[in-house]
Coordinates of C-alpha atoms in Angstrom, one line a residue:
X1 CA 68.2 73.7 99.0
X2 CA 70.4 72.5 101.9
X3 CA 71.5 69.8 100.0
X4 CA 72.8 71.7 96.8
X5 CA 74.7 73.9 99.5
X6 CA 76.2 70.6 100.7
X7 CA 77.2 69.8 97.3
X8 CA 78.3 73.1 96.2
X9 CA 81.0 72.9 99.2
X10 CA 82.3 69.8 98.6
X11 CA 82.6 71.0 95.1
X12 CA 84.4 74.1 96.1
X13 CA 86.5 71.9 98.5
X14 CA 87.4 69.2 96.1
X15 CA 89.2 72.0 93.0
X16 CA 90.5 73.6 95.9
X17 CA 92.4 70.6 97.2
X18 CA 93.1 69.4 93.9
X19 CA 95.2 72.6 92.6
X20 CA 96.9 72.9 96.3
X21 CA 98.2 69.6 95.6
X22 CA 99.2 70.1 92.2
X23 CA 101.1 73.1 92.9
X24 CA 102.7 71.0 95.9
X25 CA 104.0 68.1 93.5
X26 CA 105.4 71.4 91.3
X27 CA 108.0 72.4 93.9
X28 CA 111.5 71.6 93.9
X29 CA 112.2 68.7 96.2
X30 CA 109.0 68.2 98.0
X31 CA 107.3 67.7 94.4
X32 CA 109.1 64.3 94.0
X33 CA 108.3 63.1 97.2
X34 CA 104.3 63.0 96.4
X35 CA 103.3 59.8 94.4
X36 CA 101.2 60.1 91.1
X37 CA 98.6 57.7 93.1
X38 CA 98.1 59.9 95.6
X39 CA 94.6 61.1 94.9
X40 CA 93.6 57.7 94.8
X41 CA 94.2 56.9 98.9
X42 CA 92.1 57.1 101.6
X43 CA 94.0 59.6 103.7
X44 CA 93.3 61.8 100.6
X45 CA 89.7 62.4 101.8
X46 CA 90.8 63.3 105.3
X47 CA 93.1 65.5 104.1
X48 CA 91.0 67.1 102.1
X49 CA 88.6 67.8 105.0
X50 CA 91.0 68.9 106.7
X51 CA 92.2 71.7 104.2
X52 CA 88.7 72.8 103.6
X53 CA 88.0 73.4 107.2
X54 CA 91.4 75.5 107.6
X55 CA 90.4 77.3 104.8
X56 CA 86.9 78.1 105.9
X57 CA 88.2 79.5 109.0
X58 CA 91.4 81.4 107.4
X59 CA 88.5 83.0 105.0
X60 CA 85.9 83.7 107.8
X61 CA 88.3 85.3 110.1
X62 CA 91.8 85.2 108.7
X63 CA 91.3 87.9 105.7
X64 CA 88.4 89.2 107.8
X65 CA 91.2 90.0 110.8
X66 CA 93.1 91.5 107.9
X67 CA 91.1 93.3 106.3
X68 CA 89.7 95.5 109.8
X69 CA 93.2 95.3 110.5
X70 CA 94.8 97.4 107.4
X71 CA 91.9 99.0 106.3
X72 CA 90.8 100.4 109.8
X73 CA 93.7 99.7 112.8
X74 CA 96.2 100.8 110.6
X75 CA 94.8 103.8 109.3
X76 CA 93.2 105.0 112.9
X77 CA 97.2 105.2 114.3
X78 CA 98.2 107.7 111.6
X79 CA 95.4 110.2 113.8
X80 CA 96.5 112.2 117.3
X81 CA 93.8 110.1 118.8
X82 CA 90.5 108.4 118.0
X83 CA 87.1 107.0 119.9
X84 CA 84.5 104.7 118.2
X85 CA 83.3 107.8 116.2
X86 CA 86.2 107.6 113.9
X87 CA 86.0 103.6 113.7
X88 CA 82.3 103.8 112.6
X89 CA 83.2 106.7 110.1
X90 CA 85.8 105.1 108.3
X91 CA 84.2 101.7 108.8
X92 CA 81.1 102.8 107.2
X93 CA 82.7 103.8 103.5
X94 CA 84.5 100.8 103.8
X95 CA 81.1 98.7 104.3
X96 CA 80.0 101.0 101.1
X97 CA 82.6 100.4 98.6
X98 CA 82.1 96.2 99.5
X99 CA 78.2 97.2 98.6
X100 CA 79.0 96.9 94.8
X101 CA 82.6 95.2 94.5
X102 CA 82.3 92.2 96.7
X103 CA 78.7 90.9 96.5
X104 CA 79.0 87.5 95.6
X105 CA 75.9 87.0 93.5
X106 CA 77.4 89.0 90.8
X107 CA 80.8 87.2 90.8
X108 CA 81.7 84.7 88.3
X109 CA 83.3 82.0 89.8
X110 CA 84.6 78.6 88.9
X111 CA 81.8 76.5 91.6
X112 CA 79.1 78.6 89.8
X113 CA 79.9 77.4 86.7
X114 CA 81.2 73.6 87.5
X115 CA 77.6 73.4 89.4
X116 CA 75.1 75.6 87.3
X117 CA 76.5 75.2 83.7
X118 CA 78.3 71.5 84.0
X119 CA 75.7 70.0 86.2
X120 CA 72.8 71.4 85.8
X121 CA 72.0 72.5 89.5
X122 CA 69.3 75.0 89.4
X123 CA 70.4 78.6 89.9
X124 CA 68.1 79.8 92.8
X125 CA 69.1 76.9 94.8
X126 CA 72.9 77.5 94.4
X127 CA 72.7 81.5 94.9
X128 CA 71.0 81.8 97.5
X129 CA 72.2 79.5 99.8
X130 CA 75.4 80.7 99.0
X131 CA 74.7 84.0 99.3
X132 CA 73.1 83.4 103.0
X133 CA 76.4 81.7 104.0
X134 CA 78.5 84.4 102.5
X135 CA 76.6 87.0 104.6
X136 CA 77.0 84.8 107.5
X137 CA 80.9 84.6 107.6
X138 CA 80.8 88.1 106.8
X139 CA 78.6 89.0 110.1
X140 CA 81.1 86.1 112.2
X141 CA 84.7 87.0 110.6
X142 CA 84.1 91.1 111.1
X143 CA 82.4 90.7 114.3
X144 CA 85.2 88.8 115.9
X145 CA 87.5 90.9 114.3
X146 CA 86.2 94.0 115.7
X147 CA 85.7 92.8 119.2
X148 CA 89.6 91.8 119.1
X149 CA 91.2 94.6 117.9
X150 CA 89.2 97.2 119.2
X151 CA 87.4 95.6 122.5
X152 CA 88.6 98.8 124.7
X153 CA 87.0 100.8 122.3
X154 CA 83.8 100.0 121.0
X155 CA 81.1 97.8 123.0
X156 CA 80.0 94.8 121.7
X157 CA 76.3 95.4 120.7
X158 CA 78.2 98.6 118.3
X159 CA 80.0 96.3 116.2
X160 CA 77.4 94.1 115.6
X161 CA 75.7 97.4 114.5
X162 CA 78.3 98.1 112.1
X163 CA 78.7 94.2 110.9
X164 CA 74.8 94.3 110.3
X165 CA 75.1 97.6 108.7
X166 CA 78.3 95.6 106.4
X167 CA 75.6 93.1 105.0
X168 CA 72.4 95.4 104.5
X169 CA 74.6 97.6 103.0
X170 CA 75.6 94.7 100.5
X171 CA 71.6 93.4 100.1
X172 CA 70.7 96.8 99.2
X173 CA 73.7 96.5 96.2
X174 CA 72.2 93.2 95.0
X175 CA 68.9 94.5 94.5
X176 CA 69.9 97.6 93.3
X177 CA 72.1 95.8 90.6
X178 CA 69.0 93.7 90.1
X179 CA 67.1 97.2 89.5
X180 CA 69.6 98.2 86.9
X181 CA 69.2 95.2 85.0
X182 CA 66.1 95.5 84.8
X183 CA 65.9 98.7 83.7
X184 CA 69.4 98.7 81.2
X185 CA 68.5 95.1 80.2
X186 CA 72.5 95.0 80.8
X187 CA 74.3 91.6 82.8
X188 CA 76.4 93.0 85.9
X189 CA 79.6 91.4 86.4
X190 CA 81.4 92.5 89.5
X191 CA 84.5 92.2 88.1
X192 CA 84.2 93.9 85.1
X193 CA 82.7 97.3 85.9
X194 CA 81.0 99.1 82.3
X195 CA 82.7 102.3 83.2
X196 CA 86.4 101.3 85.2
X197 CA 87.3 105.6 85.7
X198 CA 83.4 105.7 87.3
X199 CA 84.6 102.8 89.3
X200 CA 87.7 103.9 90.0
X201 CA 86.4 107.2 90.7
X202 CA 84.0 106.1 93.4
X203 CA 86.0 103.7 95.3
X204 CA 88.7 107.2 95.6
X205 CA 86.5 109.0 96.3
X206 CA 84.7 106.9 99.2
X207 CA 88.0 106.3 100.3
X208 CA 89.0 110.1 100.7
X209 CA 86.3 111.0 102.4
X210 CA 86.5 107.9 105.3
X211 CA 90.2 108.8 105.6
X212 CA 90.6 112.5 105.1
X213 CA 87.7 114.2 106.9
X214 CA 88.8 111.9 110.6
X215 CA 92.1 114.5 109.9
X216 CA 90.0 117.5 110.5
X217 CA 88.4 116.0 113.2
X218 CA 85.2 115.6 110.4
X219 CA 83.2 112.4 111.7
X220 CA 80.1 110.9 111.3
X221 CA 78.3 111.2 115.0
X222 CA 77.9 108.3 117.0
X223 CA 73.8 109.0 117.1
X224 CA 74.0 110.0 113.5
X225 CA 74.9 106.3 112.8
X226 CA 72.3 104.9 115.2
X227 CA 69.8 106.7 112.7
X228 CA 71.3 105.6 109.4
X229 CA 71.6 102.2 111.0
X230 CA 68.1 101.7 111.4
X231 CA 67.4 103.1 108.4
X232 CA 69.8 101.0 106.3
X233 CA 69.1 97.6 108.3
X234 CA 65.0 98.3 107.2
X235 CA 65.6 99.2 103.7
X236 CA 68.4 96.1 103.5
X237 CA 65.4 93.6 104.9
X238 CA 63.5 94.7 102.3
X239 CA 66.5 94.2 99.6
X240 CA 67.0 90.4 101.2
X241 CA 63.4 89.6 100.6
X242 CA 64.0 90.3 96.9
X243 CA 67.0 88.6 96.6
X244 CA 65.5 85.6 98.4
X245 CA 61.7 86.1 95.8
X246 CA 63.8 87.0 92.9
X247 CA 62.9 84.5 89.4
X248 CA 65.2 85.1 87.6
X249 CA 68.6 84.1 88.5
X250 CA 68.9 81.4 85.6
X251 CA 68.9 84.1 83.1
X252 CA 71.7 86.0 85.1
X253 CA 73.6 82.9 85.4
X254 CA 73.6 81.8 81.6
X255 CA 75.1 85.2 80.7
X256 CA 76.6 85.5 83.7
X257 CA 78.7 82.6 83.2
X258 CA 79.2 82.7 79.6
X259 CA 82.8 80.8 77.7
X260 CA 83.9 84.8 77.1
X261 CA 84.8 85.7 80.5
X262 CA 88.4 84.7 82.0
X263 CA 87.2 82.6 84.5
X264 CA 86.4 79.7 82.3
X265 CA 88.3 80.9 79.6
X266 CA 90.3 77.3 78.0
X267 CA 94.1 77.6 77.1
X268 CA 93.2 77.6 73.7
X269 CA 90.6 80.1 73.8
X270 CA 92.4 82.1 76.4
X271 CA 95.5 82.1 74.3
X272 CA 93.3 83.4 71.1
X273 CA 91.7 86.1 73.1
X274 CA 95.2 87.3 74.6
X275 CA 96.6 87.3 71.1
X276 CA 94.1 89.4 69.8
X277 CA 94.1 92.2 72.4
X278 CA 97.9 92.0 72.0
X279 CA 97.9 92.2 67.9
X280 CA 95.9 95.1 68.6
X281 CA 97.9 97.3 70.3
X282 CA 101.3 96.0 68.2
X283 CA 103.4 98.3 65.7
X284 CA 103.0 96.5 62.1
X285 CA 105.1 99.4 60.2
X286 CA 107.3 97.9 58.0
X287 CA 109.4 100.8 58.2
X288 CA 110.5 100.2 61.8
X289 CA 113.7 99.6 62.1
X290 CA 117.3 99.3 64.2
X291 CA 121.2 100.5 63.7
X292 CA 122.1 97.7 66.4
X293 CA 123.3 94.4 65.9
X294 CA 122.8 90.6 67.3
X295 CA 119.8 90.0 70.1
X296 CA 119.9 93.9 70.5
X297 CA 118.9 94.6 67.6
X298 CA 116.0 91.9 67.5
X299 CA 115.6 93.1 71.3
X300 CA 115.2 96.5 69.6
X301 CA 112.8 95.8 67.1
X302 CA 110.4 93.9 69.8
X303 CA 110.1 96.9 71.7
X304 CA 109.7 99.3 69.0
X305 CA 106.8 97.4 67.7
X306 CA 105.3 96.4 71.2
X307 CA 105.9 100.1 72.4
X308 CA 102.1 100.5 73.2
X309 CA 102.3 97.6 75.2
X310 CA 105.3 97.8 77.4
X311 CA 104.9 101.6 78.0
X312 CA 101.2 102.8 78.3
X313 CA 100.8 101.2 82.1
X314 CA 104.1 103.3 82.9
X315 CA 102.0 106.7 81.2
X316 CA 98.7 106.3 83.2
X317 CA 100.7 105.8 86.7
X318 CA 103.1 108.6 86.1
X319 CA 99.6 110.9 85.3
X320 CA 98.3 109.7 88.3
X321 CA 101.3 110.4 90.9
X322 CA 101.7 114.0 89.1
X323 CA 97.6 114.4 89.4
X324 CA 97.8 113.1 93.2
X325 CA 101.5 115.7 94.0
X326 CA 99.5 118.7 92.0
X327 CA 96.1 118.2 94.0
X328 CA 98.9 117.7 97.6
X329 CA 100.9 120.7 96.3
X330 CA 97.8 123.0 95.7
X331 CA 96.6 121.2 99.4
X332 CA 99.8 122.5 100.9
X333 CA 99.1 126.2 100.0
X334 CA 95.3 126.8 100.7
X335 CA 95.1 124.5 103.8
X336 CA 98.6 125.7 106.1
X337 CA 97.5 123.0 109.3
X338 CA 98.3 120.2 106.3
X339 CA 101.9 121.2 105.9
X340 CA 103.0 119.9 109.1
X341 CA 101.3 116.8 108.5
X342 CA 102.7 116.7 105.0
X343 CA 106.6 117.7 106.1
X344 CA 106.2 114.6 108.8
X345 CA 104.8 111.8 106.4
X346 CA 107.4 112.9 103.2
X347 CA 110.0 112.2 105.7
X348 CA 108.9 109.1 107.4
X349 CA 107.8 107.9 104.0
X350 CA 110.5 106.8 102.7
X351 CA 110.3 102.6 104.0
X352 CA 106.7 102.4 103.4
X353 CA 107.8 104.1 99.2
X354 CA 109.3 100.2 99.0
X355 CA 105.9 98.7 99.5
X356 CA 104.4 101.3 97.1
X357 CA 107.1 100.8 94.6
X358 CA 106.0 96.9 94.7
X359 CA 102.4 97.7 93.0
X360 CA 104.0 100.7 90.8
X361 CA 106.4 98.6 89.8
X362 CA 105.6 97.4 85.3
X363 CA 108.0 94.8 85.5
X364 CA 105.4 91.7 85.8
X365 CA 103.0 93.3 83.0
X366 CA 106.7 93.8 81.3
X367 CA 107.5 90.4 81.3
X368 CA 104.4 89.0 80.4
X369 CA 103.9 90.6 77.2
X370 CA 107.3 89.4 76.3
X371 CA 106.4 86.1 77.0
X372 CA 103.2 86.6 74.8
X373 CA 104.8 88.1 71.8
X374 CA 108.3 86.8 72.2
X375 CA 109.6 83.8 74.0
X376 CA 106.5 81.5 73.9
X377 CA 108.0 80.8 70.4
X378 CA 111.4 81.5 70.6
X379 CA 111.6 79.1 73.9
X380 CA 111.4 75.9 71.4
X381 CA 114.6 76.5 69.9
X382 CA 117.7 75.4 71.6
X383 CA 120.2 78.2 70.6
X384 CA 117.9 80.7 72.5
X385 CA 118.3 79.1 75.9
X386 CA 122.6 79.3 75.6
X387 CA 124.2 81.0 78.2
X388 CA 125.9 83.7 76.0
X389 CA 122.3 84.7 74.3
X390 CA 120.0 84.2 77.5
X391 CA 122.6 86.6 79.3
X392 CA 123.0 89.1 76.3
X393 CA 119.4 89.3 75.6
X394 CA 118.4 89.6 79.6
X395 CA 120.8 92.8 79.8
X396 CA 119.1 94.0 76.8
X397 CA 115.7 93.2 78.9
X398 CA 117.1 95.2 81.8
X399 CA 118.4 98.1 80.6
X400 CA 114.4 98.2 78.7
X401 CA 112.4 97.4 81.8
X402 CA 114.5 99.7 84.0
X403 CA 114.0 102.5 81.7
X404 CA 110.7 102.5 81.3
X405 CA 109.5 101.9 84.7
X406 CA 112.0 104.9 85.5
X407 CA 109.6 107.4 84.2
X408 CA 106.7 107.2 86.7
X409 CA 109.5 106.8 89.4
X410 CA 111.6 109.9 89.0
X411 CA 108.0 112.0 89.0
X412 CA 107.3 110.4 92.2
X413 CA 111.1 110.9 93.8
X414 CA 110.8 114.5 92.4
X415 CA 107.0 115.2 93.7
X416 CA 108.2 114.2 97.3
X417 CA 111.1 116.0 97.2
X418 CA 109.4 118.8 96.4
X419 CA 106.2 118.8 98.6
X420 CA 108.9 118.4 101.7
X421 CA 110.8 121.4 100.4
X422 CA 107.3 123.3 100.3
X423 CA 105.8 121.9 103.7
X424 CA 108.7 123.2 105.3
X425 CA 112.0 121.7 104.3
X426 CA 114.5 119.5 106.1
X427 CA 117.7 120.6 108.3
X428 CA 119.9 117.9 106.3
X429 CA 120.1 119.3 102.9
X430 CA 120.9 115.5 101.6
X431 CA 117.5 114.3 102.6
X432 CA 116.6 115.5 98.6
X433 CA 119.3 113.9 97.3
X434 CA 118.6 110.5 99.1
X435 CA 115.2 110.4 98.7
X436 CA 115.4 110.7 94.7
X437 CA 118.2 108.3 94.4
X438 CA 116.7 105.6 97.1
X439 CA 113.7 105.5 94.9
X440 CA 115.0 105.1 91.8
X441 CA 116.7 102.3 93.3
X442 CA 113.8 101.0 94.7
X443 CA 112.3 100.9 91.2
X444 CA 115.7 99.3 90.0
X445 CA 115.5 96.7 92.0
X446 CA 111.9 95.7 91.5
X447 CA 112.7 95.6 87.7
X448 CA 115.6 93.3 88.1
X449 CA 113.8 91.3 90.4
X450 CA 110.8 90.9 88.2
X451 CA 113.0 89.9 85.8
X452 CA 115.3 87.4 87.3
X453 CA 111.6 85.8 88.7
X454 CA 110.8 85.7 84.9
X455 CA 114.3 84.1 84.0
X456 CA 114.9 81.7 86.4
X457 CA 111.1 80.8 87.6
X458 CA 109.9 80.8 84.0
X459 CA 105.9 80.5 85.1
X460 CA 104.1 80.1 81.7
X461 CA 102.8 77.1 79.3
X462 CA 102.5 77.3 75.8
X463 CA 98.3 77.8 76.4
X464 CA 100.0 81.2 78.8
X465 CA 98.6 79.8 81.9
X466 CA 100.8 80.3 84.5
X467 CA 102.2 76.9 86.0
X468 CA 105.1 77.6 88.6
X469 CA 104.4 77.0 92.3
X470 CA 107.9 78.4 93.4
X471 CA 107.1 81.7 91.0
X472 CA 103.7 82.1 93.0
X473 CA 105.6 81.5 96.5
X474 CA 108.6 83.7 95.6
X475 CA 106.4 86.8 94.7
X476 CA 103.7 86.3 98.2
X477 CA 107.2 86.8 100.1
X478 CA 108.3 89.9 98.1
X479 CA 104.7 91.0 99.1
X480 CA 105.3 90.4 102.3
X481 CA 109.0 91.1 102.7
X482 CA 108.3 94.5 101.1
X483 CA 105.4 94.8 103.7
X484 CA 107.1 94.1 107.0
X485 CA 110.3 96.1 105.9
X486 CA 108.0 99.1 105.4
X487 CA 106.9 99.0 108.7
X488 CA 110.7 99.6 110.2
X489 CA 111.5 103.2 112.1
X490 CA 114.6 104.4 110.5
X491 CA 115.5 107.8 108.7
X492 CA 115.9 108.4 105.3
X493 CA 119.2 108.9 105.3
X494 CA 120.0 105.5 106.3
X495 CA 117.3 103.8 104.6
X496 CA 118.3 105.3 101.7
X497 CA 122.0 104.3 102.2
X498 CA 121.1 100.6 102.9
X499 CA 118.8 100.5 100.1
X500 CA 121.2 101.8 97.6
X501 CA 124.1 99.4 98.5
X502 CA 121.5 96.6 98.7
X503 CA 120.2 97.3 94.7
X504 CA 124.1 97.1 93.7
X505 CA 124.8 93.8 95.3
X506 CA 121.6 92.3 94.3
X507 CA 122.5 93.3 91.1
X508 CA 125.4 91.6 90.7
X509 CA 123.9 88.5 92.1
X510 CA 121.3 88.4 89.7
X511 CA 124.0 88.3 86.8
X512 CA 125.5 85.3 88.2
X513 CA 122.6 83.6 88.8
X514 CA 121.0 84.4 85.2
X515 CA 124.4 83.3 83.3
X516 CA 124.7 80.1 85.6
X517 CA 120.9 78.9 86.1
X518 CA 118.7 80.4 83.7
X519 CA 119.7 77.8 80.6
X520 CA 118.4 75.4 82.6
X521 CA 115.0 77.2 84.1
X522 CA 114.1 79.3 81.1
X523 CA 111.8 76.7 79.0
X524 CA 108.5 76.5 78.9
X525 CA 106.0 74.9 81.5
X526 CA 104.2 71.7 81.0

């Protein structure tokens, strides 16, 4: 068994290394400088050791440091104050929605099916292994992670409580899932839940109450937790024993791992299964037409029939920012101690709205469906990469992807415009104004920046695999960027200003840079 873990890492190690060096010899500049032979050299192997040590340690306690440090540091400083109570409240709903989303036995992954499927490794002796590791970085990445940022706090023998509590907590899920299949005679897959809304609903609703209740003081008791501790690690003991005695992991593998799920979906088969879902949801009414003439009329006619497509992401967020401002609104009125609260946070809001605006944002989805239904075929003829059509046709794009992302953005400017007006108002009367406008420019921006990304970074193949390097890099530092900037202490009335004057200029820019570059970049990917 020790053995098949040995090989399952070098496995893991080896398609990891491989695709960060083919994304390397995809950049601009530095991709030249890599020889075609390269895999073939001896260094390669030290290398390669070398990478999968830095990424064993950036995935024990690099996203573990990151994770406690957003999901629990961050969220403790929004409070007046907070002891360990408050950290083992919030921690413990946290450990409960990683019981059935992150379990790693129920996770298709590529390893899993290079070494179970391709090589014939026997299940039992790849999962649980596996599984044993994966628990063990857990109990070593959070451990360390809560001893460093909260080691004035809480004592060390409480967060190995709660980092013991973390992988009973996920045991329990694994043999629970193992229960349901059983008893459904169903094949859980992690990643695709059987009902997403229950999903959805139970990860918000977890989420609310590790959050919220720390507002009113509401926490889970220190003792309280010293109870349900012992409870938990007992009945997760007793869940690890089955995973370790359960027969039947081949079965769950084979279906597990089936052709049908994305993971090891081909080109070819991925391409047919995205063109079905897509012909699916397309406008085939002959009747559909356009008064407009050139690429805006065949602009025209693409959305018209791809309607569904572009716009029913844009519906389902702007439902769920008016369901969030109603439920906030109706808050506001029965609950008076929140309006103080609220007035505060609709105020200092406004830098962390650009970070928000980044995941509301359609314009990737936008751009994708284009390339699906539109440019994968259009890009092999030369007359639809000239200057004079790729500029027409990407104002035609804009005006499309502005105006349809506009719809869940002016309900969110509005909503917080109006629960500050009803939590108490603002002395500067243009605070409304600002707000609303800074927004919508927000959302501006991200649509023009999508799209000059799509333009000029053109990320797709003709199997709709996504190829580009630079596309990947240039989107983690919008993540980022969008991050750190919502973390600066300004008022909205400045921020609003600078953002504003910002989403002209970079407007501008991106017309020169689309009329100049994107002839040349908008082609498809090898």
């Amino acid at each position: 068994m020790l053995n098949n873990f040995l090989i399952s890492l070098k496995v893991k190690n080896a398609y990891t290394v491989n695709q960060i060096i083919y994304g390397i010899s995809k950049l601009p500049l530095i991709g030249k400088i890599i020889p075609t032979k390269f895999y073939s050299f001896n260094s390669f192997k030290v290398i390669s050791f070398i990478i999968f040590i830095i990424r064993e340690i950036i995935r024990t306690f690099g996203y573990k440091l990151l994770y406690i440090y957003i999901f629990l540091l961050l969220p403790l400083t929004l409070y007046k104050g907070f002891d360990v109570s408050y950290i083992i409240h919030i921690y413990i709903f946290l450990a409960l929605i990683g019981s059935f989303s992150n379990t790693e036995i129920f996770n298709p992954t590529r390893d899993k099916y290079y070494l179970i499927v391709l090589m014939k490794m026997e299940a039992k002796d790849y999962i649980i292994p596996n599984f044993i590791y994966f628990l063990g970085s857990t109990v070593i990445g959070q451990l360390v992670s809560l001893i460093l940022l909260f080691f004035n706090v809480i004592t060390w023998y409480q967060a190995l409580m709660l980092v013991l509590f973390t992988v009973s907590v996920k045991s329990i899920g694994v043999a629970f899932y193992f229960y349901r299949m059983k008893k459904k005679n169903i094949i859980i897959n992690e990643n695709k839940p059987k009902s997403w809304t229950l999903y959805f609903c139970l990860i918000i609703a977890l989420l609310l109450i590790g959050y919220l209740l720390p507002y009113y003081n509401l926490v889970i008791p220190v003792n309280i937790f010293y109870i349900v501790f012992i409870i938990t690690l007992i009945l997760g003991i007793i869940s690890f024993r089955k995973v370790l005695t359960y027969d039947n992991y081949q079965y769950l593998c084979k279906e597990l791992l089936k052709h049908d799920n994305i993971f090891v979906a081909n080109a070819s088969n991925n391409t047919e299964l995205i063109t079905k879902t897509s012909r699916e949801q397309i406008t085939l009414d002959k009747g559909i037409t356009s008064d407009k003439s050139g690429f805006a009329y065949f602009h025209d006619l693409f959305v018209k029939r791809h309607r569904k497509i572009l716009i029913d992401s844009a519906k389902k967020m702007t439902m769920f920012i008016l369901i969030i401002g109603i439920i906030l609104g109706i808050l506001i009125f029965f609950i008076p101690v929140l309006k103080q609260g609220i007035n505060t946070f609709a105020l200092l809001l406004l830098p962390y709205m650009l970070f928000l605006m980044y995941f509301i944002n359609t314009g990737k989805n936008i751009t994708n469906a284009m390339f699906m239904n539109c440019d994968h075929s259009m890009l092999f003829y030369r007359f639809y990469r000239e200057p004079k059509i790729v500029l027409s046709l990407f104002k035609e794009r804009l005006k499309t992807v502005i105006v349809i992302n506009l719809l869940p953005t002016i309900v969110l400017a509005l909503t917080l415009a109006i629960l500050l007006y009803l939590s108490g108002g603002t002395t500067n009367p243009l605070n409304y104004i600002i707000i609303i406008l800074s927004i919508i420019s927000m959302s501006i921006f991200f649509s023009i920046h999508n799209l000059v990304l799509y333009y000029l970074l053109q990320p797709y193949n003709i199997g709709m695999e996504m190829k580009s390097t630079t596309y990947t890099i240039a989107s983690i530092i919008t993540y980022w960027a969008c991050y750190y900037i919502s973390r600066i202490e300004m008022s909205t009335f400045i921020f609003g200003i600078i953002m504003i004057i910002f989403v002209i200029l970079y407007s501008v820019i991106s017309l020169f840079l689309i009329y100049n570059y994107a002839p040349k970049t908008f082609k498809l990917k090898n």
